[in-house]
Structure formats: structure tokens, C-alpha cells
Amino acid sequence: MRKNALPALAALGLTTVVLAALTGCGTAGSSGGGGTGPVDKLGKNEGAVKILAWPGYVEDGSNDPKVDWVSEFTKSTGCKVEAKTFGTSDEALNLMKTGDYDVVSASGDASLRLIASGDVVEVNTKLLKNYDGIFPFLKDRAWNTVDGKHYGVPHGYGANLLMYNTEAFPTAPTSWDVVFDKASDHRGKITAYDSPIYIADAAVYLMAHKPELKITNPYALDQKQFDAAVSLLKEQRPNISEYWGDYLKEVQSFQSGDSVAGTTWQVIQNTLEGEGGKTAVVLPDEGATGWSDTWMISSKAKNPNCAYAWLDYISSPKANAQATAFFGEAPSSEKACDFRDDCASYHAGDAEYAKKIWYWTTPIAKCLDGRTDVKCIDYAGWTTAWQQIRN
């Protein structure tokens, strides 16, 4: 499972000038590099592919003989998989710069920076037969598409939900106010995600409760809006039992009673429910932040044909179902639920539910909400502020 998924990152200041300097991978029949724009045709598979991924995304049976979707890929394509896992987006960014990997699974806090730095290339989705089967609401989004150019294939997605102890809250809460404005009602028993990106959770709350701030995108905050979100989190701080990055720590915290409310993932609720935990989850009225990961191809890919083969295979219904079910998230393939019996709990394919999710996106100085008369606080600023909030 993902651990410490979004640590304090020394974010790059992205600009459209940098985005214009994206590097292409040439033709897929070459060894990568040297061209601009997406490939227009595929060549012969090279026989191998090196994949950089979140834990649980590339399983070949070596960890558990029953968990294996890689062997079928190798059998059907001839591409032997060499996989390396990473624990943070920061680690993934640094590893991709080495040019040693063909493919990476990138979360929204990393994908834009990979695009801007030229470490990944535009993907010709017409060469992927399974792309059409991906839920439309995951395509053409800010974290995987720039100026109409696709830089990857959606993998899975999920919301950062509100978890609560059903004894402490006999009536299900409907608002994030239980961890913000009303957090003192359970002082010392509120938990929050340990990452600068959590500032966006505060911004989502303020969008609904402080309309005078005129926040329209929780990842596009000017100085006044940003200061308001930071202030809210500083007010929350005395009520926090712990900040979690490892999902197992939150499981333990709710089991022990040290925490009674806080941000969570559906997989954590599933784990607690399976162990008899007295917890439940809800997507509050204000909406929530969340994630939608993307498979991307390196601009230095030595095996671009096998890289395309992997993107196509992992977005096929059965493989996508296996990988996302094992990780604990909704699939991106519309037909993946034919191979899963738990899609309902993840609201897979529910476009209205998905509209309530603000997927992780890297904050940049050029405001993502389209404003040009002000500058927004970039991720470096978020990182500095988060350190002050935490300490």
C-alpha cells in the first residue's frame, strides 16, 4: 500500500515557458529520445520494460502467488518486467531524472512537474486499444493533459474521505466541520493527512464556508486565500492526535481510540470494517480532495514499444481490476467492474460522485483557476507553510 504518499517536496516553479520545452521520445521503434510530439506508430517490442511504480501497482506473484498480473503481460507481449517501487512522489521524481526507467505511475502532485521538466512525453492514445474504455471523467484533466496533449493513461482514483468513530458520532457527520471549526469538541482525537497537499483540504472547506475568499480551486490559492487556509490548519493543530502518512498508523489510531475523526481512504475503512472496527466513512457536503494516478512514459525510454504495451495492458479491464482492487481504489476502466465485486464501495464510475472530488494537482505560481491578475502560491510555499503548521 501507499505510504507517505505526499511528503514535503521541494517543488519546482512550473511555468508555461517550461511546458513549452517538453521533450519528445521520437518513434516507438527507436531507443527513445530525439523527437518531438507523440509517436505515430509502434515498432517491435524490445523484450523488456523497466517500470517505476507505487507499491502494489506491479505485482508478479513474488510477494503473493495469488497476486500476479505481470506474468500475463509478459506472456502476451514478450516484454519482461523489471519493477522498482517508490514510497514518495519526491523519490519518483528523482529516479525518473536518471533516465533508467521507461514507465512511471505518477500521482497528481508529481505529473505536472514530470511534464514540465521534460521527463515524460506526450502519449498517442490512438495507439492504445483500451484507452476508449476508460471513464470519460478521468480523461483530459489538469494533471494528465496540457494544452490538449495527453501525457499518460489514468490508472485508478479515490477520495480522501471523512472517517469517524460511530460511538463518538452516533449521528453520521455531513461536514468537515468536525475536524475544523468543531474539532475542539474532540480535542486531541482528530487526525489529518501528513502532507503539504493537506492545505487543499482546508481550502475545500473554506470554499463552502468562507465564500468571501472567492476560492474556486483548492490548488489555486493567492496569498490571502492561502493565508486563510494555513490559519485554519494552525487552529486545528491543538486538536490533532497525530498526522498520518502510513495508512496502518491510522488503522491503529482508530482501533485504539486515539483518533475519532479525520481524513482517510476507503481502503482504511475496509480494513477496519473487516476487523470489526466501529468506524464509518462519508464524503462530506463540501466535497473532498482525492487522487487519480497516471501511467506515463519516460522521454528517455529505452523500451518505448514495451512501454506502450504496458500502458495498454494495465488499462485493460481485467488487469486494471486486479491492480486497483489490490491497492484499494476505484478502477479507471469502465469494464473493470466485471472482474470486481467491490466497485460499489468505491463509487466506481459514478460521475456525480467524482465531481465532488478535487484530485491532487501540483500548485503552481500560474493560478490553475485561470486568474492572471494575481500569482498563486506554488508547492514550495505550501511545503514551507506545512512545516510551520506541523511544528
Coordinates of C-alpha atoms in Angstrom, one line a residue:
M1 CA 0.0 0.0 0.0
R2 CA 1.0 3.6 -0.5
K3 CA 2.9 5.0 2.4
N4 CA 3.8 8.7 3.0
A5 CA 2.4 9.3 -0.4
L6 CA 2.9 13.1 -0.4
P7 CA 5.8 14.3 1.8
A8 CA 7.2 17.8 1.9
L9 CA 8.6 18.2 -1.6
A10 CA 10.9 20.9 -2.8
A11 CA 8.6 21.8 -5.6
L12 CA 9.6 23.3 -8.9
G13 CA 8.0 26.6 -10.0
L14 CA 6.2 25.5 -13.2
T15 CA 5.6 28.0 -16.0
T16 CA 4.2 27.8 -19.4
V17 CA 7.6 28.6 -20.7
V18 CA 8.9 25.4 -19.2
L19 CA 5.9 23.5 -20.5
A20 CA 6.8 24.6 -24.0
A21 CA 10.1 22.9 -23.7
L22 CA 8.8 19.4 -23.4
T23 CA 10.9 16.7 -24.8
G24 CA 9.6 14.0 -27.2
C25 CA 10.5 10.4 -27.4
G26 CA 10.9 10.1 -31.2
T27 CA 9.4 7.0 -32.8
A28 CA 8.5 4.0 -30.8
G29 CA 10.7 1.9 -33.0
S30 CA 13.7 3.8 -31.7
S31 CA 15.5 3.7 -28.4
G32 CA 13.7 6.8 -27.2
G33 CA 14.6 10.5 -27.3
G34 CA 15.4 12.7 -30.2
G35 CA 11.9 13.6 -31.4
T36 CA 9.0 15.9 -30.6
G37 CA 5.3 15.1 -30.2
P38 CA 3.8 11.7 -29.8
V39 CA 4.8 8.6 -31.8
D40 CA 2.6 7.8 -34.8
K41 CA 3.2 4.1 -34.9
L42 CA 4.6 1.3 -32.9
G43 CA 7.6 -0.9 -33.6
K44 CA 8.6 -4.3 -32.4
N45 CA 8.6 -4.9 -28.7
E46 CA 12.1 -4.7 -27.3
G47 CA 11.6 -7.7 -24.9
A48 CA 11.8 -5.7 -21.6
V49 CA 10.4 -2.7 -19.8
K50 CA 11.5 -1.0 -16.6
I51 CA 8.6 0.3 -14.5
L52 CA 8.7 2.7 -11.6
A53 CA 5.6 2.4 -9.5
W54 CA 3.7 2.8 -6.3
P55 CA 3.8 -0.4 -4.1
G56 CA 1.1 -2.8 -5.2
Y57 CA 0.8 -1.5 -8.8
V58 CA 3.1 -4.0 -10.4
E59 CA 2.7 -7.5 -8.9
D60 CA 4.2 -10.6 -10.4
G61 CA 3.4 -13.2 -7.8
S62 CA 6.7 -12.9 -6.0
N63 CA 5.1 -11.2 -2.9
D64 CA 2.0 -13.4 -3.1
P65 CA 1.5 -16.2 -5.6
K66 CA -2.2 -15.3 -5.8
V67 CA -1.4 -11.7 -6.8
D68 CA 0.0 -11.6 -10.3
W69 CA -1.0 -9.6 -13.3
V70 CA 2.5 -9.1 -14.7
S71 CA 3.1 -12.7 -15.8
E72 CA 0.2 -12.5 -18.3
F73 CA 1.6 -9.2 -19.6
T74 CA 5.0 -10.8 -20.3
K75 CA 3.4 -13.9 -21.8
S76 CA 1.2 -11.9 -24.2
T77 CA 3.8 -9.2 -25.2
G78 CA 7.2 -10.8 -24.7
C79 CA 8.2 -7.8 -22.5
K80 CA 9.9 -8.9 -19.3
V81 CA 9.1 -6.5 -16.5
E82 CA 11.7 -5.1 -14.1
A83 CA 9.9 -3.1 -11.5
K84 CA 11.1 -0.8 -8.7
T85 CA 8.7 0.7 -6.2
F86 CA 8.9 4.1 -4.6
G87 CA 7.5 5.4 -1.3
T88 CA 7.1 9.1 -2.2
S89 CA 6.5 11.3 -5.2
D90 CA 9.8 13.0 -4.4
E91 CA 11.6 9.8 -4.8
A92 CA 9.8 9.0 -8.0
L93 CA 10.8 12.4 -9.5
N94 CA 14.4 11.9 -8.6
L95 CA 14.5 8.4 -10.0
M96 CA 12.8 9.5 -13.3
K97 CA 15.6 12.0 -13.9
T98 CA 18.1 9.2 -14.1
G99 CA 16.6 8.0 -17.3
D100 CA 16.8 4.4 -16.1
Y101 CA 13.0 3.8 -16.3
D102 CA 10.6 3.5 -19.2
V103 CA 7.3 4.0 -17.3
V104 CA 6.2 5.6 -14.1
S105 CA 2.9 5.7 -12.1
A106 CA 2.5 9.4 -11.1
S107 CA 0.1 11.0 -8.7
G108 CA -1.3 14.4 -9.4
D109 CA 1.3 16.2 -7.3
A110 CA 4.1 14.8 -9.5
S111 CA 2.6 14.5 -13.0
L112 CA 2.7 18.2 -13.9
R113 CA 6.3 18.5 -12.7
L114 CA 7.3 15.5 -14.8
I115 CA 5.7 17.1 -17.8
A116 CA 7.3 20.5 -17.2
S117 CA 10.8 19.1 -16.7
G118 CA 10.6 17.1 -19.9
D119 CA 11.0 13.8 -18.1
V120 CA 7.8 12.3 -19.7
V121 CA 6.4 12.5 -23.2
E122 CA 3.1 13.0 -24.9
V123 CA 1.2 9.7 -25.4
N124 CA -0.6 8.9 -28.6
T125 CA -3.8 7.4 -27.1
K126 CA -4.9 6.2 -30.5
L127 CA -2.3 3.5 -30.3
L128 CA -3.9 2.2 -27.1
K129 CA -6.9 -0.1 -27.8
N130 CA -8.1 0.0 -24.2
Y131 CA -8.0 3.8 -23.9
D132 CA -11.5 4.3 -25.1
G133 CA -12.8 2.1 -22.3
I134 CA -11.5 4.5 -19.6
F135 CA -14.1 6.5 -17.7
P136 CA -14.5 9.9 -19.6
F137 CA -14.4 11.9 -16.4
L138 CA -10.8 10.8 -15.8
K139 CA -9.5 11.9 -19.2
D140 CA -8.4 15.4 -20.3
R141 CA -7.8 16.5 -16.7
A142 CA -5.3 19.1 -15.5
W143 CA -2.9 16.5 -14.1
N144 CA -2.6 14.4 -17.2
T145 CA -3.3 16.7 -20.1
V146 CA -1.7 20.0 -21.1
D147 CA -2.8 22.2 -24.0
G148 CA -4.9 19.3 -25.3
K149 CA -1.9 16.9 -25.2
H150 CA -2.3 13.7 -23.3
Y151 CA 0.7 12.7 -21.2
G152 CA -0.5 9.4 -19.8
V153 CA -3.2 6.9 -19.1
P154 CA -5.4 7.0 -15.9
H155 CA -4.9 4.1 -13.6
G156 CA -7.2 4.4 -10.5
Y157 CA -8.7 7.0 -8.3
G158 CA -10.2 7.7 -4.9
A159 CA -11.4 10.3 -2.5
N160 CA -9.9 11.4 0.8
L161 CA -12.9 10.7 2.9
L162 CA -14.0 11.7 6.4
M163 CA -13.7 8.7 8.8
Y164 CA -15.5 8.8 12.2
N165 CA -15.9 6.6 15.2
T166 CA -19.6 5.6 15.3
E167 CA -19.7 5.7 19.1
A168 CA -18.3 9.2 19.3
F169 CA -20.6 10.2 16.4
P170 CA -23.9 8.3 16.8
T171 CA -25.3 10.5 14.1
A172 CA -23.2 10.5 10.9
P173 CA -21.5 13.8 10.3
T174 CA -22.1 15.5 7.0
S175 CA -19.5 18.2 7.1
W176 CA -15.8 18.6 7.5
D177 CA -16.6 21.0 10.4
V178 CA -16.0 18.1 12.8
V179 CA -12.2 18.3 12.0
F180 CA -12.1 22.1 11.6
D181 CA -14.5 24.5 13.3
K182 CA -15.8 21.9 15.7
A183 CA -12.6 20.0 16.2
S184 CA -12.3 21.2 19.8
D185 CA -15.3 19.1 20.7
H186 CA -12.9 16.1 20.4
R187 CA -9.7 17.8 21.3
G188 CA -6.6 15.6 20.8
K189 CA -8.6 13.0 18.9
I190 CA -8.6 14.4 15.4
T191 CA -6.3 13.0 12.7
A192 CA -5.1 14.5 9.4
Y193 CA -3.0 13.5 6.4
D194 CA 0.6 14.3 6.8
S195 CA 1.5 16.3 3.7
P196 CA 1.6 19.9 2.4
I197 CA -1.2 18.9 0.0
Y198 CA -3.5 18.7 3.0
I199 CA -3.7 22.5 2.8
A200 CA -6.0 21.9 -0.1
D201 CA -8.4 20.1 2.3
A202 CA -8.7 23.2 4.3
A203 CA -9.2 25.2 1.1
V204 CA -12.1 22.9 0.1
Y205 CA -13.7 23.6 3.5
L206 CA -13.2 27.3 3.1
M207 CA -14.7 27.3 -0.4
A208 CA -18.0 26.4 1.2
H209 CA -17.9 28.3 4.5
K210 CA -16.0 31.4 3.5
P211 CA -17.4 32.4 0.1
E212 CA -15.9 35.9 0.5
L213 CA -12.5 34.4 -0.1
K214 CA -13.7 33.5 -3.6
I215 CA -11.7 30.2 -3.8
T216 CA -12.7 28.3 -6.9
N217 CA -9.9 25.7 -7.0
P218 CA -8.2 24.5 -3.8
Y219 CA -4.9 24.1 -5.6
A220 CA -5.0 27.7 -6.9
L221 CA -4.7 30.0 -3.8
D222 CA -3.5 33.5 -3.9
Q223 CA -1.8 34.9 -0.8
K224 CA -5.0 35.9 1.0
Q225 CA -6.7 32.6 0.3
F226 CA -3.6 30.7 1.2
D227 CA -3.1 32.5 4.5
A228 CA -6.7 31.7 5.4
A229 CA -6.2 28.0 4.8
V230 CA -3.0 28.0 6.8
S231 CA -4.7 29.9 9.6
L232 CA -7.4 27.3 9.7
L233 CA -4.9 24.4 9.9
K234 CA -3.0 26.2 12.7
E235 CA -6.2 26.5 14.6
Q236 CA -6.8 22.8 14.0
R237 CA -3.3 21.8 15.3
P238 CA -4.1 21.6 19.1
N239 CA -6.9 19.2 18.3
I240 CA -4.7 16.7 16.3
S241 CA -3.9 13.3 17.8
E242 CA -1.4 12.6 15.0
Y243 CA -0.7 13.3 11.4
W244 CA -0.6 10.1 9.4
G245 CA 1.2 9.1 6.2
D246 CA 1.3 5.4 6.7
Y247 CA -2.2 4.0 6.4
L248 CA -1.5 1.3 9.0
K249 CA -0.9 4.0 11.6
E250 CA -4.4 5.4 11.1
V251 CA -5.8 1.9 11.3
Q252 CA -4.1 1.5 14.7
S253 CA -5.1 5.0 15.8
F254 CA -8.8 4.4 15.3
Q255 CA -8.6 0.9 16.8
S256 CA -7.1 2.2 20.0
G257 CA -9.5 5.1 20.2
D258 CA -6.7 7.7 20.0
S259 CA -8.5 9.2 17.0
V260 CA -12.2 9.5 16.5
A261 CA -12.4 11.6 13.3
G262 CA -10.2 12.6 10.4
T263 CA -9.3 12.3 6.7
T264 CA -8.9 8.7 5.4
W265 CA -9.1 6.4 2.3
Q266 CA -11.8 3.8 1.6
V267 CA -9.2 1.0 1.9
I268 CA -8.6 2.0 5.5
Q269 CA -12.3 1.8 6.3
N270 CA -12.4 -1.6 4.6
T271 CA -9.6 -2.8 6.7
L272 CA -11.1 -1.6 9.9
E273 CA -14.5 -2.9 9.0
G274 CA -13.0 -6.3 8.3
E275 CA -11.5 -6.3 11.7
G276 CA -14.7 -5.3 13.5
G277 CA -13.9 -1.6 13.9
K278 CA -16.5 0.9 15.0
T279 CA -15.9 3.3 12.1
A280 CA -17.7 4.6 9.0
V281 CA -16.8 7.0 6.2
V282 CA -18.6 9.7 4.4
L283 CA -18.0 12.2 1.6
P284 CA -19.0 15.4 3.3
D285 CA -21.2 18.0 1.7
E286 CA -18.3 20.3 0.9
G287 CA -16.7 17.7 -1.3
A288 CA -13.1 16.3 -0.8
T289 CA -9.7 16.1 -2.2
G290 CA -8.5 12.9 -3.8
W291 CA -6.1 11.2 -6.2
S292 CA -6.1 10.0 -9.8
D293 CA -2.8 8.3 -10.8
T294 CA -1.4 8.3 -14.3
W295 CA 0.8 5.9 -16.2
M296 CA 3.4 8.0 -18.0
I297 CA 6.3 7.2 -20.4
S298 CA 9.8 8.5 -19.9
S299 CA 11.3 10.9 -22.5
K300 CA 14.4 8.7 -22.2
A301 CA 12.7 5.4 -22.5
K302 CA 15.0 2.7 -23.9
N303 CA 12.0 0.4 -24.4
P304 CA 9.2 2.7 -25.7
N305 CA 7.3 -0.1 -27.5
C306 CA 7.1 -2.2 -24.4
A307 CA 6.2 0.9 -22.5
Y308 CA 3.2 1.5 -24.8
A309 CA 2.3 -2.2 -24.4
W310 CA 2.3 -1.8 -20.6
L311 CA 0.0 1.3 -20.7
D312 CA -2.4 -0.6 -22.9
Y313 CA -2.3 -3.8 -20.9
I314 CA -2.7 -2.2 -17.4
S315 CA -5.7 -0.2 -18.7
S316 CA -7.4 -3.4 -19.9
P317 CA -10.4 -4.4 -17.8
K318 CA -9.0 -7.5 -16.1
A319 CA -5.6 -6.1 -15.4
N320 CA -6.9 -2.8 -14.2
A321 CA -9.4 -4.6 -12.0
Q322 CA -6.7 -6.7 -10.4
A323 CA -4.3 -3.8 -9.8
T324 CA -6.8 -1.3 -8.4
A325 CA -8.6 -3.9 -6.3
F326 CA -5.3 -5.0 -4.7
F327 CA -4.3 -1.4 -4.0
G328 CA -7.7 -0.4 -2.7
E329 CA -9.2 2.2 -5.2
A330 CA -11.7 2.6 -7.9
P331 CA -10.6 1.4 -11.4
S332 CA -10.3 3.6 -14.4
S333 CA -11.6 1.0 -16.9
E334 CA -15.4 1.0 -17.3
K335 CA -15.5 -2.8 -17.7
A336 CA -13.1 -3.5 -14.8
C337 CA -16.0 -3.9 -12.5
D338 CA -17.0 -7.0 -14.4
F339 CA -13.9 -8.5 -12.6
R340 CA -14.5 -7.0 -9.2
D341 CA -17.3 -7.3 -6.6
D342 CA -16.5 -4.2 -4.6
C343 CA -16.9 -1.4 -7.1
A344 CA -19.9 0.0 -5.3
S345 CA -18.0 0.7 -2.1
Y346 CA -15.5 2.7 -4.2
H347 CA -18.3 4.5 -6.2
A348 CA -16.5 3.3 -9.4
G349 CA -17.9 5.0 -12.5
D350 CA -20.2 7.4 -10.5
A351 CA -19.5 10.6 -12.4
E352 CA -21.6 12.7 -10.0
Y353 CA -19.6 11.3 -7.0
A354 CA -16.4 12.0 -8.9
K355 CA -17.4 15.6 -9.5
K356 CA -17.2 16.2 -5.7
I357 CA -13.5 15.2 -5.7
W358 CA -10.7 17.7 -6.2
Y359 CA -7.9 15.5 -7.4
W360 CA -4.4 16.2 -6.3
T361 CA -2.7 18.7 -8.6
T362 CA 0.6 20.4 -8.2
P363 CA 0.0 24.0 -7.1
I364 CA 2.0 26.5 -9.3
A365 CA 2.5 30.2 -9.4
K366 CA 0.4 30.5 -12.6
C367 CA -3.0 30.2 -11.0
L368 CA -4.7 26.9 -12.1
D369 CA -8.1 28.6 -11.9
G370 CA -7.3 30.8 -14.9
R371 CA -6.6 34.1 -13.0
T372 CA -3.9 36.2 -14.5
D373 CA -4.1 39.3 -12.3
V374 CA -2.5 37.6 -9.2
K375 CA 0.1 35.0 -8.5
C376 CA -0.8 31.8 -6.6
I377 CA 1.4 30.1 -4.0
D378 CA 3.4 27.3 -5.5
Y379 CA 4.2 24.0 -3.9
A380 CA 7.4 25.2 -2.4
G381 CA 5.4 27.7 -0.5
W382 CA 3.0 25.0 0.6
T383 CA 5.9 23.0 1.9
T384 CA 7.3 25.8 4.0
A385 CA 3.9 26.6 5.4
W386 CA 3.2 22.9 6.2
Q387 CA 6.4 22.7 8.2
Q388 CA 5.3 25.6 10.3
I389 CA 1.9 24.1 10.8
R390 CA 3.3 20.8 11.9
N391 CA 5.9 22.2 14.3

